[in-house]
């Protein structure tokens, strides 16, 4: 009776029981590679090209900081166009 409960206890692991940086862990190399590939895909944050867009998409007026960022962005783009780099 106690033997079956012991095996049932070890059939599942608790969350965070595997340390992904521990080389002595019993995880396979394939699992480690798959997790690394997944994390690499998550590492690409969404880039905001228009600082005013997030506020406008939610129906709000953009903050003063976002308005200044947009103004600076426009000035830099204009300067690059004048230099012929865009």
GROMACS .gro file of N, CA and C in nm:
model
  258
    1UNK      N    1   0.082  -0.118   0.000
    1UNK     CA    2   0.000   0.000   0.000
    1UNK      C    3   0.087   0.126   0.000
    2UNK      N    4   0.189   0.130   0.079
    2UNK     CA    5   0.273   0.248   0.084
    2UNK      C    6   0.357   0.263  -0.043
    3UNK      N    7   0.386   0.153  -0.110
    3UNK     CA    8   0.466   0.159  -0.232
    3UNK      C    9   0.396   0.234  -0.343
    4UNK      N   10   0.266   0.214  -0.360
    4UNK     CA   11   0.193   0.283  -0.466
    4UNK      C   12   0.178   0.431  -0.437
    5UNK      N   13   0.162   0.467  -0.310
    5UNK     CA   14   0.150   0.609  -0.278
    5UNK      C   15   0.283   0.681  -0.297
    6UNK      N   16   0.396   0.612  -0.272
    6UNK     CA   17   0.526   0.673  -0.294
    6UNK      C   18   0.551   0.698  -0.441
    7UNK      N   19   0.513   0.604  -0.528
    7UNK     CA   20   0.534   0.626  -0.671
    7UNK      C   21   0.442   0.735  -0.721
    8UNK      N   22   0.320   0.742  -0.669
    8UNK     CA   23   0.228   0.847  -0.711
    8UNK      C   24   0.282   0.983  -0.668
    9UNK      N   25   0.347   0.990  -0.554
    9UNK     CA   26   0.401   1.114  -0.504
    9UNK      C   27   0.512   1.166  -0.596
   10UNK      N   28   0.586   1.076  -0.658
   10UNK     CA   29   0.698   1.116  -0.742
   10UNK      C   30   0.663   1.122  -0.891
   11UNK      N   31   0.540   1.094  -0.927
   11UNK     CA   32   0.500   1.100  -1.068
   11UNK      C   33   0.495   1.243  -1.119
   12UNK      N   34   0.461   1.336  -1.034
   12UNK     CA   35   0.455   1.476  -1.075
   12UNK      C   36   0.555   1.557  -0.993
   13UNK      N   37   0.602   1.662  -1.051
   13UNK     CA   38   0.699   1.747  -0.980
   13UNK      C   39   0.631   1.877  -0.940
   14UNK      N   40   0.686   1.939  -0.842
   14UNK     CA   41   0.633   2.068  -0.799
   14UNK      C   42   0.682   2.175  -0.894
   15UNK      N   43   0.611   2.286  -0.905
   15UNK     CA   44   0.657   2.394  -0.994
   15UNK      C   45   0.796   2.442  -0.955
   16UNK      N   46   0.877   2.472  -1.053
   16UNK     CA   47   1.013   2.523  -1.037
   16UNK      C   48   1.106   2.421  -0.970
   17UNK      N   49   1.073   2.292  -0.984
   17UNK     CA   50   1.160   2.192  -0.922
   17UNK      C   51   1.286   2.169  -1.004
   18UNK      N   52   1.285   2.209  -1.130
   18UNK     CA   53   1.404   2.194  -1.214
   18UNK      C   54   1.474   2.329  -1.226
   19UNK      N   55   1.601   2.328  -1.200
   19UNK     CA   56   1.682   2.447  -1.218
   19UNK      C   57   1.743   2.439  -1.357
   20UNK      N   58   1.703   2.527  -1.446
   20UNK     CA   59   1.746   2.515  -1.585
   20UNK      C   60   1.895   2.540  -1.603
   21UNK      N   61   1.960   2.600  -1.505
   21UNK     CA   62   2.103   2.624  -1.514
   21UNK      C   63   2.186   2.513  -1.449
   22UNK      N   64   2.120   2.418  -1.384
   22UNK     CA   65   2.190   2.310  -1.316
   22UNK      C   66   2.219   2.197  -1.415
   23UNK      N   67   2.344   2.173  -1.444
   23UNK     CA   68   2.382   2.070  -1.539
   23UNK      C   69   2.364   1.929  -1.483
   24UNK      N   70   2.347   1.916  -1.352
   24UNK     CA   71   2.326   1.785  -1.292
   24UNK      C   72   2.178   1.747  -1.293
   25UNK      N   73   2.096   1.837  -1.336
   25UNK     CA   74   1.953   1.811  -1.344
   25UNK      C   75   1.928   1.700  -1.446
   26UNK      N   76   1.823   1.626  -1.430
   26UNK     CA   77   1.797   1.510  -1.516
   26UNK      C   78   1.723   1.546  -1.645
   27UNK      N   79   1.710   1.671  -1.677
   27UNK     CA   80   1.642   1.710  -1.801
   27UNK      C   81   1.728   1.673  -1.919
   28UNK      N   82   1.663   1.645  -2.030
   28UNK     CA   83   1.737   1.607  -2.150
   28UNK      C   84   1.791   1.731  -2.220
   29UNK      N   85   1.888   1.709  -2.304
   29UNK     CA   86   1.945   1.818  -2.382
   29UNK      C   87   1.838   1.878  -2.474
   30UNK      N   88   1.752   1.794  -2.529
   30UNK     CA   89   1.647   1.842  -2.620
   30UNK      C   90   1.553   1.937  -2.548
   31UNK      N   91   1.519   1.906  -2.422
   31UNK     CA   92   1.432   1.996  -2.346
   31UNK      C   93   1.500   2.129  -2.321
   32UNK      N   94   1.629   2.125  -2.292
   32UNK     CA   95   1.703   2.248  -2.267
   32UNK      C   96   1.709   2.335  -2.393
   33UNK      N   97   1.734   2.273  -2.507
   33UNK     CA   98   1.740   2.346  -2.634
   33UNK      C   99   1.603   2.404  -2.668
   34UNK      N  100   1.497   2.326  -2.647
   34UNK     CA  101   1.362   2.374  -2.678
   34UNK      C  102   1.325   2.494  -2.591
   35UNK      N  103   1.362   2.489  -2.463
   35UNK     CA  104   1.333   2.601  -2.375
   35UNK      C  105   1.412   2.726  -2.415
   36UNK      N  106   1.538   2.707  -2.455
   36UNK     CA  107   1.620   2.820  -2.499
   36UNK      C  108   1.561   2.884  -2.623
   37UNK      N  109   1.513   2.802  -2.717
   37UNK     CA  110   1.453   2.856  -2.839
   37UNK      C  111   1.325   2.933  -2.807
   38UNK      N  112   1.248   2.882  -2.713
   38UNK     CA  113   1.125   2.950  -2.675
   38UNK      C  114   1.157   3.083  -2.607
   39UNK      N  115   1.255   3.085  -2.519
   39UNK     CA  116   1.293   3.209  -2.450
   39UNK      C  117   1.348   3.311  -2.549
   40UNK      N  118   1.419   3.263  -2.651
   40UNK     CA  119   1.475   3.353  -2.751
   40UNK      C  120   1.362   3.420  -2.829
   41UNK      N  121   1.257   3.347  -2.857
   41UNK     CA  122   1.142   3.405  -2.926
   41UNK      C  123   1.072   3.507  -2.841
   42UNK      N  124   1.072   3.488  -2.710
   42UNK     CA  125   1.008   3.583  -2.619
   42UNK      C  126   1.093   3.707  -2.597
   43UNK      N  127   1.220   3.701  -2.632
   43UNK     CA  128   1.312   3.811  -2.604
   43UNK      C  129   1.292   3.929  -2.699
   44UNK      N  130   1.214   3.913  -2.803
   44UNK     CA  131   1.191   4.021  -2.898
   44UNK      C  132   1.071   4.105  -2.853
   45UNK      N  133   1.096   4.215  -2.784
   45UNK     CA  134   0.985   4.297  -2.739
   45UNK      C  135   0.921   4.372  -2.855
   46UNK      N  136   0.798   4.410  -2.837
   46UNK     CA  137   0.731   4.489  -2.940
   46UNK      C  138   0.791   4.629  -2.942
   47UNK      N  139   0.828   4.674  -3.059
   47UNK     CA  140   0.887   4.806  -3.073
   47UNK      C  141   0.776   4.905  -3.108
   48UNK      N  142   0.772   5.014  -3.036
   48UNK     CA  143   0.673   5.117  -3.062
   48UNK      C  144   0.736   5.219  -3.156
   49UNK      N  145   0.680   5.231  -3.277
   49UNK     CA  146   0.735   5.325  -3.374
   49UNK      C  147   0.670   5.462  -3.361
   50UNK      N  148   0.547   5.466  -3.314
   50UNK     CA  149   0.477   5.592  -3.293
   50UNK      C  150   0.448   5.606  -3.144
   51UNK      N  151   0.513   5.700  -3.076
   51UNK     CA  152   0.494   5.712  -2.932
   51UNK      C  153   0.352   5.751  -2.891
   52UNK      N  154   0.274   5.804  -2.984
   52UNK     CA  155   0.138   5.846  -2.952
   52UNK      C  156   0.037   5.733  -2.970
   53UNK      N  157   0.075   5.629  -3.043
   53UNK     CA  158  -0.018   5.521  -3.079
   53UNK      C  159  -0.075   5.445  -2.960
   54UNK      N  160   0.004   5.406  -2.859
   54UNK     CA  161  -0.055   5.328  -2.749
   54UNK      C  162  -0.169   5.402  -2.678
   55UNK      N  163  -0.153   5.530  -2.654
   55UNK     CA  164  -0.258   5.605  -2.585
   55UNK      C  165  -0.379   5.622  -2.676
   56UNK      N  166  -0.355   5.654  -2.800
   56UNK     CA  167  -0.467   5.675  -2.893
   56UNK      C  168  -0.544   5.546  -2.916
   57UNK      N  169  -0.475   5.432  -2.920
   57UNK     CA  170  -0.544   5.305  -2.945
   57UNK      C  171  -0.636   5.270  -2.829
   58UNK      N  172  -0.609   5.325  -2.710
   58UNK     CA  173  -0.693   5.300  -2.594
   58UNK      C  174  -0.793   5.413  -2.570
   59UNK      N  175  -0.792   5.512  -2.660
   59UNK     CA  176  -0.889   5.620  -2.651
   59UNK      C  177  -0.849   5.731  -2.554
   60UNK      N  178  -0.720   5.742  -2.526
   60UNK     CA  179  -0.673   5.845  -2.433
   60UNK      C  180  -0.592   5.950  -2.508
   61UNK      N  181  -0.578   6.065  -2.443
   61UNK     CA  182  -0.490   6.167  -2.498
   61UNK      C  183  -0.346   6.130  -2.461
   62UNK      N  184  -0.254   6.137  -2.556
   62UNK     CA  185  -0.114   6.103  -2.525
   62UNK      C  186  -0.056   6.195  -2.419
   63UNK      N  187   0.034   6.141  -2.339
   63UNK     CA  188   0.097   6.220  -2.233
   63UNK      C  189   0.190   6.324  -2.294
   64UNK      N  190   0.229   6.417  -2.214
   64UNK     CA  191   0.320   6.523  -2.261
   64UNK      C  192   0.455   6.462  -2.303
   65UNK      N  193   0.501   6.362  -2.228
   65UNK     CA  194   0.626   6.296  -2.263
   65UNK      C  195   0.618   6.227  -2.398
   66UNK      N  196   0.505   6.164  -2.426
   66UNK     CA  197   0.487   6.098  -2.556
   66UNK      C  198   0.482   6.201  -2.668
   67UNK      N  199   0.421   6.315  -2.640
   67UNK     CA  200   0.414   6.421  -2.741
   67UNK      C  201   0.554   6.476  -2.770
   68UNK      N  202   0.635   6.492  -2.667
   68UNK     CA  203   0.773   6.539  -2.686
   68UNK      C  204   0.854   6.435  -2.762
   69UNK      N  205   0.835   6.306  -2.728
   69UNK     CA  206   0.904   6.200  -2.800
   69UNK      C  207   0.869   6.202  -2.949
   70UNK      N  208   0.743   6.223  -2.981
   70UNK     CA  209   0.699   6.228  -3.121
   70UNK      C  210   0.762   6.349  -3.191
   71UNK      N  211   0.766   6.462  -3.123
   71UNK     CA  212   0.826   6.582  -3.181
   71UNK      C  213   0.975   6.559  -3.209
   72UNK      N  214   1.047   6.501  -3.113
   72UNK     CA  215   1.189   6.472  -3.133
   72UNK      C  216   1.210   6.372  -3.247
   73UNK      N  217   1.124   6.272  -3.252
   73UNK     CA  218   1.134   6.172  -3.358
   73UNK      C  219   1.115   6.237  -3.495
   74UNK      N  220   1.016   6.325  -3.507
   74UNK     CA  221   0.991   6.394  -3.634
   74UNK      C  222   1.110   6.482  -3.673
   75UNK      N  223   1.166   6.553  -3.574
   75UNK     CA  224   1.282   6.638  -3.603
   75UNK      C  225   1.403   6.557  -3.649
   76UNK      N  226   1.426   6.443  -3.585
   76UNK     CA  227   1.538   6.357  -3.624
   76UNK      C  228   1.519   6.299  -3.764
   77UNK      N  229   1.396   6.257  -3.796
   77UNK     CA  230   1.368   6.204  -3.930
   77UNK      C  231   1.388   6.312  -4.037
   78UNK      N  232   1.343   6.434  -4.007
   78UNK     CA  233   1.360   6.544  -4.101
   78UNK      C  234   1.509   6.574  -4.122
   79UNK      N  235   1.586   6.573  -4.014
   79UNK     CA  236   1.730   6.598  -4.024
   79UNK      C  237   1.799   6.489  -4.107
   80UNK      N  238   1.757   6.365  -4.088
   80UNK     CA  239   1.816   6.256  -4.167
   80UNK      C  240   1.777   6.266  -4.314
   81UNK      N  241   1.653   6.310  -4.341
   81UNK     CA  242   1.612   6.329  -4.481
   81UNK      C  243   1.696   6.439  -4.546
   82UNK      N  244   1.722   6.546  -4.471
   82UNK     CA  245   1.802   6.656  -4.525
   82UNK      C  246   1.945   6.611  -4.554
   83UNK      N  247   1.995   6.518  -4.474
   83UNK     CA  248   2.130   6.466  -4.495
   83UNK      C  249   2.133   6.358  -4.604
   84UNK      N  250   2.015   6.313  -4.645
   84UNK     CA  251   2.007   6.212  -4.751
   84UNK      C  252   2.028   6.071  -4.701
   85UNK      N  253   2.007   6.047  -4.573
   85UNK     CA  254   2.027   5.913  -4.519
   85UNK      C  255   1.899   5.834  -4.511
   86UNK      N  256   1.786   5.897  -4.538
   86UNK     CA  257   1.658   5.823  -4.542
   86UNK      C  258   1.604   5.832  -4.682
   0.00000   0.00000   0.00000
